[in-house]
């Protein structure tokens, strides 16, 4: 269905959408923003979408026709939870100031009809607020897009209060899109939002993923020619424990039938990866690759998936209908654990957690051996589960129609 074929626009070149990707760590925000941008562009060939991102690996990904990106200086998260500039020899305040100026400049130059902000209402350290205020004066419709689970209420509420995020959400956003289902989790419930703001929330369903139309350039190991388990930690910056646990299970138990392919991710620690590779090389049922920007090809080939349970990987597990074992990270956030608990409750995946139980090789080995007999997600019928991109298209069309009624001075000069 061509949801965007009739989108109005005040300028030559069709509708314009600006997306801010909150990407201080990992790949999750970038991959979600890319999926939305490519879906929008695929519906209409005269739509222009720009993603603003600080990700150092954004250039490794392919984008659809009509989609481009603006790379702002990156920041990185330190082990103690603080941040610093990724590459520039600037203080964090200077780096954030530069990012803020570039975001505002992009908004002023591109003049979007819709601005989609990922996850953080204020952006990283408030950097998106000036752009929000400017775009409000221009009649641009502003959307906050958030994943199905943010964090446990005990942490989310004080964090949003400290950032002033709730006030900005109430004041500056026309709509809130939750990329999940209300029956799975209500991520903003603990914030006690006003009723008028609650009415702005749309639960879209999860964002369906497709196999890229072009093949991956990554050479896959021989074990992928037979049924295999794909082990992925996303960006890999916080996946050491999962990789170690899986390798330990194979080292401990020769009875695990299916081999496993481990995908490290671009942010895995190099010394740790070298140590893992030494162990993997000694085991006939293990192999590894560094990174694959088109991991969807591997997802489709795999007989089963072991993952930490980040949002994007969960969408892929559902989209490719794969038996999955989710081993959620529980520090510093419980986001993945909350999602994994809900997935197991609904029968969509199994969970193996280290909360209240030790990470023994025996526990992982038993879980890996049980994957082959596990139900697929499609055996559970949940209405609207994977209709997220369709709902996004519908809401975008509605916003564009309301935006067309606002005739700002920016169009008068044209």
PDB file of N, CA and C in Angstrom, residues 255-348:
ATOM      1  N   UNK A 255      28.358 -32.668  23.381  1.00  0.00           N
ATOM      2  CA  UNK A 255      27.069 -33.133  22.889  1.00  0.00           C
ATOM      3  C   UNK A 255      26.216 -32.067  22.222  1.00  0.00           C
ATOM      4  N   UNK A 256      26.712 -30.824  22.135  1.00  0.00           N
ATOM      5  CA  UNK A 256      25.953 -29.774  21.432  1.00  0.00           C
ATOM      6  C   UNK A 256      26.049 -30.070  19.943  1.00  0.00           C
ATOM      7  N   UNK A 257      24.930 -30.395  19.311  1.00  0.00           N
ATOM      8  CA  UNK A 257      24.959 -30.899  17.935  1.00  0.00           C
ATOM      9  C   UNK A 257      25.286 -29.818  16.913  1.00  0.00           C
ATOM     10  N   UNK A 258      24.579 -28.682  16.983  1.00  0.00           N
ATOM     11  CA  UNK A 258      24.767 -27.646  15.958  1.00  0.00           C
ATOM     12  C   UNK A 258      26.007 -26.807  16.242  1.00  0.00           C
ATOM     13  N   UNK A 259      26.789 -26.514  15.212  1.00  0.00           N
ATOM     14  CA  UNK A 259      27.918 -25.590  15.382  1.00  0.00           C
ATOM     15  C   UNK A 259      27.411 -24.159  15.559  1.00  0.00           C
ATOM     16  N   UNK A 260      28.307 -23.283  15.961  1.00  0.00           N
ATOM     17  CA  UNK A 260      27.925 -21.884  16.194  1.00  0.00           C
ATOM     18  C   UNK A 260      28.876 -20.941  15.471  1.00  0.00           C
ATOM     19  N   UNK A 261      28.300 -19.920  14.855  1.00  0.00           N
ATOM     20  CA  UNK A 261      29.074 -18.838  14.249  1.00  0.00           C
ATOM     21  C   UNK A 261      28.886 -17.599  15.112  1.00  0.00           C
ATOM     22  N   UNK A 262      29.995 -17.049  15.593  1.00  0.00           N
ATOM     23  CA  UNK A 262      29.962 -15.866  16.447  1.00  0.00           C
ATOM     24  C   UNK A 262      30.299 -14.630  15.620  1.00  0.00           C
ATOM     25  N   UNK A 263      29.439 -13.613  15.700  1.00  0.00           N
ATOM     26  CA  UNK A 263      29.704 -12.327  15.042  1.00  0.00           C
ATOM     27  C   UNK A 263      30.060 -11.331  16.136  1.00  0.00           C
ATOM     28  N   UNK A 264      31.303 -10.868  16.133  1.00  0.00           N
ATOM     29  CA  UNK A 264      31.798 -10.048  17.235  1.00  0.00           C
ATOM     30  C   UNK A 264      31.167  -8.662  17.300  1.00  0.00           C
ATOM     31  N   UNK A 265      30.982  -8.009  16.162  1.00  0.00           N
ATOM     32  CA  UNK A 265      30.532  -6.619  16.169  1.00  0.00           C
ATOM     33  C   UNK A 265      31.713  -5.676  16.114  1.00  0.00           C
ATOM     34  N   UNK A 266      31.503  -4.444  15.617  1.00  0.00           N
ATOM     35  CA  UNK A 266      32.620  -3.523  15.378  1.00  0.00           C
ATOM     36  C   UNK A 266      33.242  -2.922  16.630  1.00  0.00           C
ATOM     37  N   UNK A 267      32.563  -3.009  17.775  1.00  0.00           N
ATOM     38  CA  UNK A 267      33.049  -2.323  18.968  1.00  0.00           C
ATOM     39  C   UNK A 267      33.615  -3.262  20.023  1.00  0.00           C
ATOM     40  N   UNK A 268      33.799  -4.535  19.677  1.00  0.00           N
ATOM     41  CA  UNK A 268      34.353  -5.477  20.647  1.00  0.00           C
ATOM     42  C   UNK A 268      35.809  -5.103  20.949  1.00  0.00           C
ATOM     43  N   UNK A 269      36.226  -5.309  22.187  1.00  0.00           N
ATOM     44  CA  UNK A 269      37.605  -5.027  22.580  1.00  0.00           C
ATOM     45  C   UNK A 269      38.571  -5.919  21.803  1.00  0.00           C
ATOM     46  N   UNK A 270      39.598  -5.336  21.211  1.00  0.00           N
ATOM     47  CA  UNK A 270      40.499  -6.103  20.334  1.00  0.00           C
ATOM     48  C   UNK A 270      41.247  -7.200  21.081  1.00  0.00           C
ATOM     49  N   UNK A 271      41.715  -6.891  22.272  1.00  0.00           N
ATOM     50  CA  UNK A 271      42.432  -7.910  23.039  1.00  0.00           C
ATOM     51  C   UNK A 271      41.502  -9.064  23.410  1.00  0.00           C
ATOM     52  N   UNK A 272      40.274  -8.734  23.751  1.00  0.00           N
ATOM     53  CA  UNK A 272      39.309  -9.773  24.095  1.00  0.00           C
ATOM     54  C   UNK A 272      38.981 -10.623  22.865  1.00  0.00           C
ATOM     55  N   UNK A 273      38.835  -9.971  21.722  1.00  0.00           N
ATOM     56  CA  UNK A 273      38.539 -10.721  20.491  1.00  0.00           C
ATOM     57  C   UNK A 273      39.684 -11.678  20.162  1.00  0.00           C
ATOM     58  N   UNK A 274      40.919 -11.242  20.361  1.00  0.00           N
ATOM     59  CA  UNK A 274      42.077 -12.104  20.088  1.00  0.00           C
ATOM     60  C   UNK A 274      42.057 -13.323  21.006  1.00  0.00           C
ATOM     61  N   UNK A 275      41.717 -13.118  22.263  1.00  0.00           N
ATOM     62  CA  UNK A 275      41.624 -14.222  23.204  1.00  0.00           C
ATOM     63  C   UNK A 275      40.515 -15.199  22.806  1.00  0.00           C
ATOM     64  N   UNK A 276      39.363 -14.648  22.398  1.00  0.00           N
ATOM     65  CA  UNK A 276      38.259 -15.501  21.959  1.00  0.00           C
ATOM     66  C   UNK A 276      38.659 -16.307  20.721  1.00  0.00           C
ATOM     67  N   UNK A 277      39.339 -15.659  19.782  1.00  0.00           N
ATOM     68  CA  UNK A 277      39.703 -16.340  18.535  1.00  0.00           C
ATOM     69  C   UNK A 277      40.644 -17.505  18.802  1.00  0.00           C
ATOM     70  N   UNK A 278      41.526 -17.367  19.777  1.00  0.00           N
ATOM     71  CA  UNK A 278      42.424 -18.475  20.132  1.00  0.00           C
ATOM     72  C   UNK A 278      41.617 -19.687  20.594  1.00  0.00           C
ATOM     73  N   UNK A 279      40.588 -19.457  21.388  1.00  0.00           N
ATOM     74  CA  UNK A 279      39.752 -20.563  21.876  1.00  0.00           C
ATOM     75  C   UNK A 279      38.883 -21.134  20.753  1.00  0.00           C
ATOM     76  N   UNK A 280      38.327 -20.243  19.937  1.00  0.00           N
ATOM     77  CA  UNK A 280      37.465 -20.684  18.835  1.00  0.00           C
ATOM     78  C   UNK A 280      38.244 -21.548  17.842  1.00  0.00           C
ATOM     79  N   UNK A 281      39.484 -21.155  17.571  1.00  0.00           N
ATOM     80  CA  UNK A 281      40.309 -21.893  16.603  1.00  0.00           C
ATOM     81  C   UNK A 281      40.572 -23.326  17.047  1.00  0.00           C
ATOM     82  N   UNK A 282      40.492 -23.590  18.345  1.00  0.00           N
ATOM     83  CA  UNK A 282      40.766 -24.926  18.863  1.00  0.00           C
ATOM     84  C   UNK A 282      39.522 -25.816  18.901  1.00  0.00           C
ATOM     85  N   UNK A 283      38.356 -25.247  18.524  1.00  0.00           N
ATOM     86  CA  UNK A 283      37.124 -26.037  18.620  1.00  0.00           C
ATOM     87  C   UNK A 283      36.500 -26.228  17.234  1.00  0.00           C
ATOM     88  N   UNK A 284      36.253 -27.473  16.821  1.00  0.00           N
ATOM     89  CA  UNK A 284      35.750 -27.736  15.464  1.00  0.00           C
ATOM     90  C   UNK A 284      34.330 -27.250  15.210  1.00  0.00           C
ATOM     91  N   UNK A 285      33.560 -26.996  16.250  1.00  0.00           N
ATOM     92  CA  UNK A 285      32.172 -26.564  16.058  1.00  0.00           C
ATOM     93  C   UNK A 285      31.983 -25.058  16.243  1.00  0.00           C
ATOM     94  N   UNK A 286      33.082 -24.321  16.293  1.00  0.00           N
ATOM     95  CA  UNK A 286      33.003 -22.873  16.453  1.00  0.00           C
ATOM     96  C   UNK A 286      33.747 -22.163  15.345  1.00  0.00           C
ATOM     97  N   UNK A 287      33.195 -21.018  14.933  1.00  0.00           N
ATOM     98  CA  UNK A 287      33.895 -20.131  14.014  1.00  0.00           C
ATOM     99  C   UNK A 287      33.416 -18.720  14.291  1.00  0.00           C
ATOM    100  N   UNK A 288      34.068 -17.730  13.696  1.00  0.00           N
ATOM    101  CA  UNK A 288      33.714 -16.342  13.990  1.00  0.00           C
ATOM    102  C   UNK A 288      34.037 -15.441  12.820  1.00  0.00           C
ATOM    103  N   UNK A 289      33.296 -14.345  12.728  1.00  0.00           N
ATOM    104  CA  UNK A 289      33.625 -13.253  11.810  1.00  0.00           C
ATOM    105  C   UNK A 289      33.573 -11.956  12.619  1.00  0.00           C
ATOM    106  N   UNK A 290      34.233 -10.930  12.097  1.00  0.00           N
ATOM    107  CA  UNK A 290      34.341  -9.688  12.853  1.00  0.00           C
ATOM    108  C   UNK A 290      33.036  -8.897  12.856  1.00  0.00           C
ATOM    109  N   UNK A 291      32.446  -8.713  11.669  1.00  0.00           N
ATOM    110  CA  UNK A 291      31.310  -7.805  11.556  1.00  0.00           C
ATOM    111  C   UNK A 291      30.695  -7.993  10.179  1.00  0.00           C
ATOM    112  N   UNK A 292      29.384  -7.813  10.089  1.00  0.00           N
ATOM    113  CA  UNK A 292      28.692  -7.898   8.810  1.00  0.00           C
ATOM    114  C   UNK A 292      27.587  -6.853   8.816  1.00  0.00           C
ATOM    115  N   UNK A 293      27.706  -5.829   7.966  1.00  0.00           N
ATOM    116  CA  UNK A 293      26.682  -4.782   7.927  1.00  0.00           C
ATOM    117  C   UNK A 293      25.371  -5.298   7.354  1.00  0.00           C
ATOM    118  N   UNK A 294      25.424  -6.459   6.714  1.00  0.00           N
ATOM    119  CA  UNK A 294      24.203  -7.077   6.182  1.00  0.00           C
ATOM    120  C   UNK A 294      23.955  -8.405   6.897  1.00  0.00           C
ATOM    121  N   UNK A 295      23.940  -8.331   8.216  1.00  0.00           N
ATOM    122  CA  UNK A 295      23.806  -9.543   9.026  1.00  0.00           C
ATOM    123  C   UNK A 295      22.456 -10.223   8.809  1.00  0.00           C
ATOM    124  N   UNK A 296      21.510  -9.513   8.181  1.00  0.00           N
ATOM    125  CA  UNK A 296      20.217 -10.120   7.893  1.00  0.00           C
ATOM    126  C   UNK A 296      20.357 -11.378   7.037  1.00  0.00           C
ATOM    127  N   UNK A 297      21.362 -11.405   6.153  1.00  0.00           N
ATOM    128  CA  UNK A 297      21.596 -12.608   5.344  1.00  0.00           C
ATOM    129  C   UNK A 297      21.921 -13.800   6.247  1.00  0.00           C
ATOM    130  N   UNK A 298      22.772 -13.570   7.244  1.00  0.00           N
ATOM    131  CA  UNK A 298      23.124 -14.637   8.180  1.00  0.00           C
ATOM    132  C   UNK A 298      21.933 -15.025   9.048  1.00  0.00           C
ATOM    133  N   UNK A 299      21.161 -14.025   9.450  1.00  0.00           N
ATOM    134  CA  UNK A 299      19.968 -14.304  10.246  1.00  0.00           C
ATOM    135  C   UNK A 299      19.044 -15.265   9.494  1.00  0.00           C
ATOM    136  N   UNK A 300      18.857 -15.008   8.218  1.00  0.00           N
ATOM    137  CA  UNK A 300      17.967 -15.845   7.426  1.00  0.00           C
ATOM    138  C   UNK A 300      18.517 -17.262   7.276  1.00  0.00           C
ATOM    139  N   UNK A 301      19.834 -17.404   7.133  1.00  0.00           N
ATOM    140  CA  UNK A 301      20.455 -18.716   6.945  1.00  0.00           C
ATOM    141  C   UNK A 301      20.471 -19.544   8.224  1.00  0.00           C
ATOM    142  N   UNK A 302      20.548 -18.899   9.371  1.00  0.00           N
ATOM    143  CA  UNK A 302      20.755 -19.601  10.641  1.00  0.00           C
ATOM    144  C   UNK A 302      19.553 -20.459  11.022  1.00  0.00           C
ATOM    145  N   UNK A 303      19.839 -21.573  11.683  1.00  0.00           N
ATOM    146  CA  UNK A 303      18.769 -22.417  12.223  1.00  0.00           C
ATOM    147  C   UNK A 303      18.227 -21.847  13.522  1.00  0.00           C
ATOM    148  N   UNK A 304      19.065 -21.134  14.262  1.00  0.00           N
ATOM    149  CA  UNK A 304      18.656 -20.544  15.541  1.00  0.00           C
ATOM    150  C   UNK A 304      19.597 -19.383  15.853  1.00  0.00           C
ATOM    151  N   UNK A 305      19.166 -18.536  16.790  1.00  0.00           N
ATOM    152  CA  UNK A 305      19.928 -17.336  17.118  1.00  0.00           C
ATOM    153  C   UNK A 305      20.102 -17.244  18.630  1.00  0.00           C
ATOM    154  N   UNK A 306      21.316 -16.902  19.042  1.00  0.00           N
ATOM    155  CA  UNK A 306      21.598 -16.564  20.443  1.00  0.00           C
ATOM    156  C   UNK A 306      22.018 -15.102  20.464  1.00  0.00           C
ATOM    157  N   UNK A 307      21.345 -14.297  21.265  1.00  0.00           N
ATOM    158  CA  UNK A 307      21.606 -12.862  21.250  1.00  0.00           C
ATOM    159  C   UNK A 307      21.315 -12.273  22.613  1.00  0.00           C
ATOM    160  N   UNK A 308      21.753 -11.025  22.793  1.00  0.00           N
ATOM    161  CA  UNK A 308      21.542 -10.338  24.064  1.00  0.00           C
ATOM    162  C   UNK A 308      20.138  -9.768  24.192  1.00  0.00           C
ATOM    163  N   UNK A 309      19.440  -9.632  23.092  1.00  0.00           N
ATOM    164  CA  UNK A 309      18.060  -9.170  23.175  1.00  0.00           C
ATOM    165  C   UNK A 309      17.885  -7.683  23.058  1.00  0.00           C
ATOM    166  N   UNK A 310      18.791  -7.005  22.334  1.00  0.00           N
ATOM    167  CA  UNK A 310      18.564  -5.611  22.008  1.00  0.00           C
ATOM    168  C   UNK A 310      17.381  -5.480  21.059  1.00  0.00           C
ATOM    169  N   UNK A 311      16.886  -4.259  20.882  1.00  0.00           N
ATOM    170  CA  UNK A 311      15.657  -4.050  20.117  1.00  0.00           C
ATOM    171  C   UNK A 311      15.769  -4.553  18.683  1.00  0.00           C
ATOM    172  N   UNK A 312      16.824  -4.172  17.985  1.00  0.00           N
ATOM    173  CA  UNK A 312      16.936  -4.525  16.568  1.00  0.00           C
ATOM    174  C   UNK A 312      17.042  -6.029  16.358  1.00  0.00           C
ATOM    175  N   UNK A 313      17.846  -6.676  17.178  1.00  0.00           N
ATOM    176  CA  UNK A 313      17.988  -8.125  17.047  1.00  0.00           C
ATOM    177  C   UNK A 313      16.663  -8.817  17.319  1.00  0.00           C
ATOM    178  N   UNK A 314      15.898  -8.330  18.282  1.00  0.00           N
ATOM    179  CA  UNK A 314      14.596  -8.907  18.569  1.00  0.00           C
ATOM    180  C   UNK A 314      13.662  -8.764  17.369  1.00  0.00           C
ATOM    181  N   UNK A 315      13.692  -7.601  16.715  1.00  0.00           N
ATOM    182  CA  UNK A 315      12.890  -7.411  15.500  1.00  0.00           C
ATOM    183  C   UNK A 315      13.289  -8.416  14.420  1.00  0.00           C
ATOM    184  N   UNK A 316      14.585  -8.665  14.300  1.00  0.00           N
ATOM    185  CA  UNK A 316      15.066  -9.611  13.279  1.00  0.00           C
ATOM    186  C   UNK A 316      14.671 -11.047  13.617  1.00  0.00           C
ATOM    187  N   UNK A 317      14.732 -11.406  14.889  1.00  0.00           N
ATOM    188  CA  UNK A 317      14.295 -12.740  15.315  1.00  0.00           C
ATOM    189  C   UNK A 317      12.837 -12.963  14.916  1.00  0.00           C
ATOM    190  N   UNK A 318      11.999 -11.957  15.154  1.00  0.00           N
ATOM    191  CA  UNK A 318      10.588 -12.061  14.794  1.00  0.00           C
ATOM    192  C   UNK A 318      10.398 -12.055  13.279  1.00  0.00           C
ATOM    193  N   UNK A 319      11.099 -11.161  12.595  1.00  0.00           N
ATOM    194  CA  UNK A 319      10.924 -11.006  11.149  1.00  0.00           C
ATOM    195  C   UNK A 319      11.331 -12.255  10.383  1.00  0.00           C
ATOM    196  N   UNK A 320      12.436 -12.892  10.797  1.00  0.00           N
ATOM    197  CA  UNK A 320      12.931 -14.077  10.098  1.00  0.00           C
ATOM    198  C   UNK A 320      12.454 -15.374  10.746  1.00  0.00           C
ATOM    199  N   UNK A 321      11.570 -15.235  11.743  1.00  0.00           N
ATOM    200  CA  UNK A 321      10.906 -16.367  12.384  1.00  0.00           C
ATOM    201  C   UNK A 321      11.908 -17.403  12.887  1.00  0.00           C
ATOM    202  N   UNK A 322      12.844 -16.964  13.721  1.00  0.00           N
ATOM    203  CA  UNK A 322      13.928 -17.829  14.180  1.00  0.00           C
ATOM    204  C   UNK A 322      13.752 -18.249  15.647  1.00  0.00           C
ATOM    205  N   UNK A 323      14.026 -19.510  15.892  1.00  0.00           N
ATOM    206  CA  UNK A 323      14.131 -19.974  17.279  1.00  0.00           C
ATOM    207  C   UNK A 323      15.275 -19.207  17.934  1.00  0.00           C
ATOM    208  N   UNK A 324      15.029 -18.692  19.120  1.00  0.00           N
ATOM    209  CA  UNK A 324      16.037 -17.808  19.708  1.00  0.00           C
ATOM    210  C   UNK A 324      16.184 -18.035  21.204  1.00  0.00           C
ATOM    211  N   UNK A 325      17.421 -17.877  21.647  1.00  0.00           N
ATOM    212  CA  UNK A 325      17.768 -17.846  23.062  1.00  0.00           C
ATOM    213  C   UNK A 325      18.272 -16.442  23.365  1.00  0.00           C
ATOM    214  N   UNK A 326      17.569 -15.733  24.231  1.00  0.00           N
ATOM    215  CA  UNK A 326      17.961 -14.369  24.588  1.00  0.00           C
ATOM    216  C   UNK A 326      18.682 -14.400  25.928  1.00  0.00           C
ATOM    217  N   UNK A 327      19.892 -13.845  25.923  1.00  0.00           N
ATOM    218  CA  UNK A 327      20.729 -13.782  27.126  1.00  0.00           C
ATOM    219  C   UNK A 327      20.919 -12.300  27.438  1.00  0.00           C
ATOM    220  N   UNK A 328      19.977 -11.702  28.171  1.00  0.00           N
ATOM    221  CA  UNK A 328      19.964 -10.242  28.285  1.00  0.00           C
ATOM    222  C   UNK A 328      21.063  -9.683  29.168  1.00  0.00           C
ATOM    223  N   UNK A 329      21.549  -8.527  28.765  1.00  0.00           N
ATOM    224  CA  UNK A 329      22.416  -7.741  29.642  1.00  0.00           C
ATOM    225  C   UNK A 329      21.565  -7.238  30.808  1.00  0.00           C
ATOM    226  N   UNK A 330      22.118  -7.266  32.013  1.00  0.00           N
ATOM    227  CA  UNK A 330      21.383  -6.771  33.181  1.00  0.00           C
ATOM    228  C   UNK A 330      22.060  -5.570  33.834  1.00  0.00           C
ATOM    229  N   UNK A 331      23.203  -5.146  33.303  1.00  0.00           N
ATOM    230  CA  UNK A 331      23.913  -3.973  33.813  1.00  0.00           C
ATOM    231  C   UNK A 331      24.392  -3.141  32.626  1.00  0.00           C
ATOM    232  N   UNK A 332      24.307  -1.809  32.644  1.00  0.00           N
ATOM    233  CA  UNK A 332      23.764  -0.988  33.733  1.00  0.00           C
ATOM    234  C   UNK A 332      22.247  -0.812  33.673  1.00  0.00           C
ATOM    235  N   UNK A 333      21.604  -1.361  32.615  1.00  0.00           N
ATOM    236  CA  UNK A 333      20.156  -1.212  32.464  1.00  0.00           C
ATOM    237  C   UNK A 333      19.487  -2.578  32.389  1.00  0.00           C
ATOM    238  N   UNK A 334      18.204  -2.611  32.745  1.00  0.00           N
ATOM    239  CA  UNK A 334      17.432  -3.846  32.661  1.00  0.00           C
ATOM    240  C   UNK A 334      16.559  -3.903  31.410  1.00  0.00           C
ATOM    241  N   UNK A 335      16.780  -2.987  30.471  1.00  0.00           N
ATOM    242  CA  UNK A 335      15.961  -2.940  29.249  1.00  0.00           C
ATOM    243  C   UNK A 335      15.868  -4.302  28.572  1.00  0.00           C
ATOM    244  N   UNK A 336      17.038  -4.924  28.301  1.00  0.00           N
ATOM    245  CA  UNK A 336      17.034  -6.200  27.591  1.00  0.00           C
ATOM    246  C   UNK A 336      16.370  -7.302  28.419  1.00  0.00           C
ATOM    247  N   UNK A 337      16.558  -7.264  29.732  1.00  0.00           N
ATOM    248  CA  UNK A 337      15.951  -8.268  30.599  1.00  0.00           C
ATOM    249  C   UNK A 337      14.427  -8.145  30.591  1.00  0.00           C
ATOM    250  N   UNK A 338      13.925  -6.931  30.649  1.00  0.00           N
ATOM    251  CA  UNK A 338      12.474  -6.708  30.614  1.00  0.00           C
ATOM    252  C   UNK A 338      11.900  -7.229  29.298  1.00  0.00           C
ATOM    253  N   UNK A 339      12.565  -6.947  28.181  1.00  0.00           N
ATOM    254  CA  UNK A 339      12.116  -7.427  26.872  1.00  0.00           C
ATOM    255  C   UNK A 339      12.160  -8.948  26.813  1.00  0.00           C
ATOM    256  N   UNK A 340      13.224  -9.541  27.344  1.00  0.00           N
ATOM    257  CA  UNK A 340      13.370 -11.001  27.302  1.00  0.00           C
ATOM    258  C   UNK A 340      12.298 -11.688  28.127  1.00  0.00           C
ATOM    259  N   UNK A 341      11.985 -11.128  29.296  1.00  0.00           N
ATOM    260  CA  UNK A 341      10.929 -11.695  30.139  1.00  0.00           C
ATOM    261  C   UNK A 341       9.596 -11.679  29.395  1.00  0.00           C
ATOM    262  N   UNK A 342       9.301 -10.544  28.736  1.00  0.00           N
ATOM    263  CA  UNK A 342       8.045 -10.436  27.976  1.00  0.00           C
ATOM    264  C   UNK A 342       8.029 -11.419  26.812  1.00  0.00           C
ATOM    265  N   UNK A 343       9.174 -11.569  26.111  1.00  0.00           N
ATOM    266  CA  UNK A 343       9.250 -12.484  24.962  1.00  0.00           C
ATOM    267  C   UNK A 343       9.007 -13.923  25.403  1.00  0.00           C
ATOM    268  N   UNK A 344       9.581 -14.304  26.555  1.00  0.00           N
ATOM    269  CA  UNK A 344       9.378 -15.664  27.041  1.00  0.00           C
ATOM    270  C   UNK A 344       7.940 -15.864  27.518  1.00  0.00           C
ATOM    271  N   UNK A 345       7.386 -14.860  28.158  1.00  0.00           N
ATOM    272  CA  UNK A 345       5.986 -14.942  28.615  1.00  0.00           C
ATOM    273  C   UNK A 345       5.036 -15.171  27.445  1.00  0.00           C
ATOM    274  N   UNK A 346       5.319 -14.533  26.307  1.00  0.00           N
ATOM    275  CA  UNK A 346       4.453 -14.654  25.137  1.00  0.00           C
ATOM    276  C   UNK A 346       4.782 -15.869  24.276  1.00  0.00           C
ATOM    277  N   UNK A 347       5.867 -16.573  24.595  1.00  0.00           N
ATOM    278  CA  UNK A 347       6.253 -17.734  23.810  1.00  0.00           C
ATOM    279  C   UNK A 347       7.010 -17.411  22.540  1.00  0.00           C
ATOM    280  N   UNK A 348       7.593 -16.208  22.457  1.00  0.00           N
ATOM    281  CA  UNK A 348       8.313 -15.789  21.255  1.00  0.00           C
ATOM    282  C   UNK A 348       9.776 -16.200  21.271  1.00  0.00           C
TER     283      UNK A 348
END
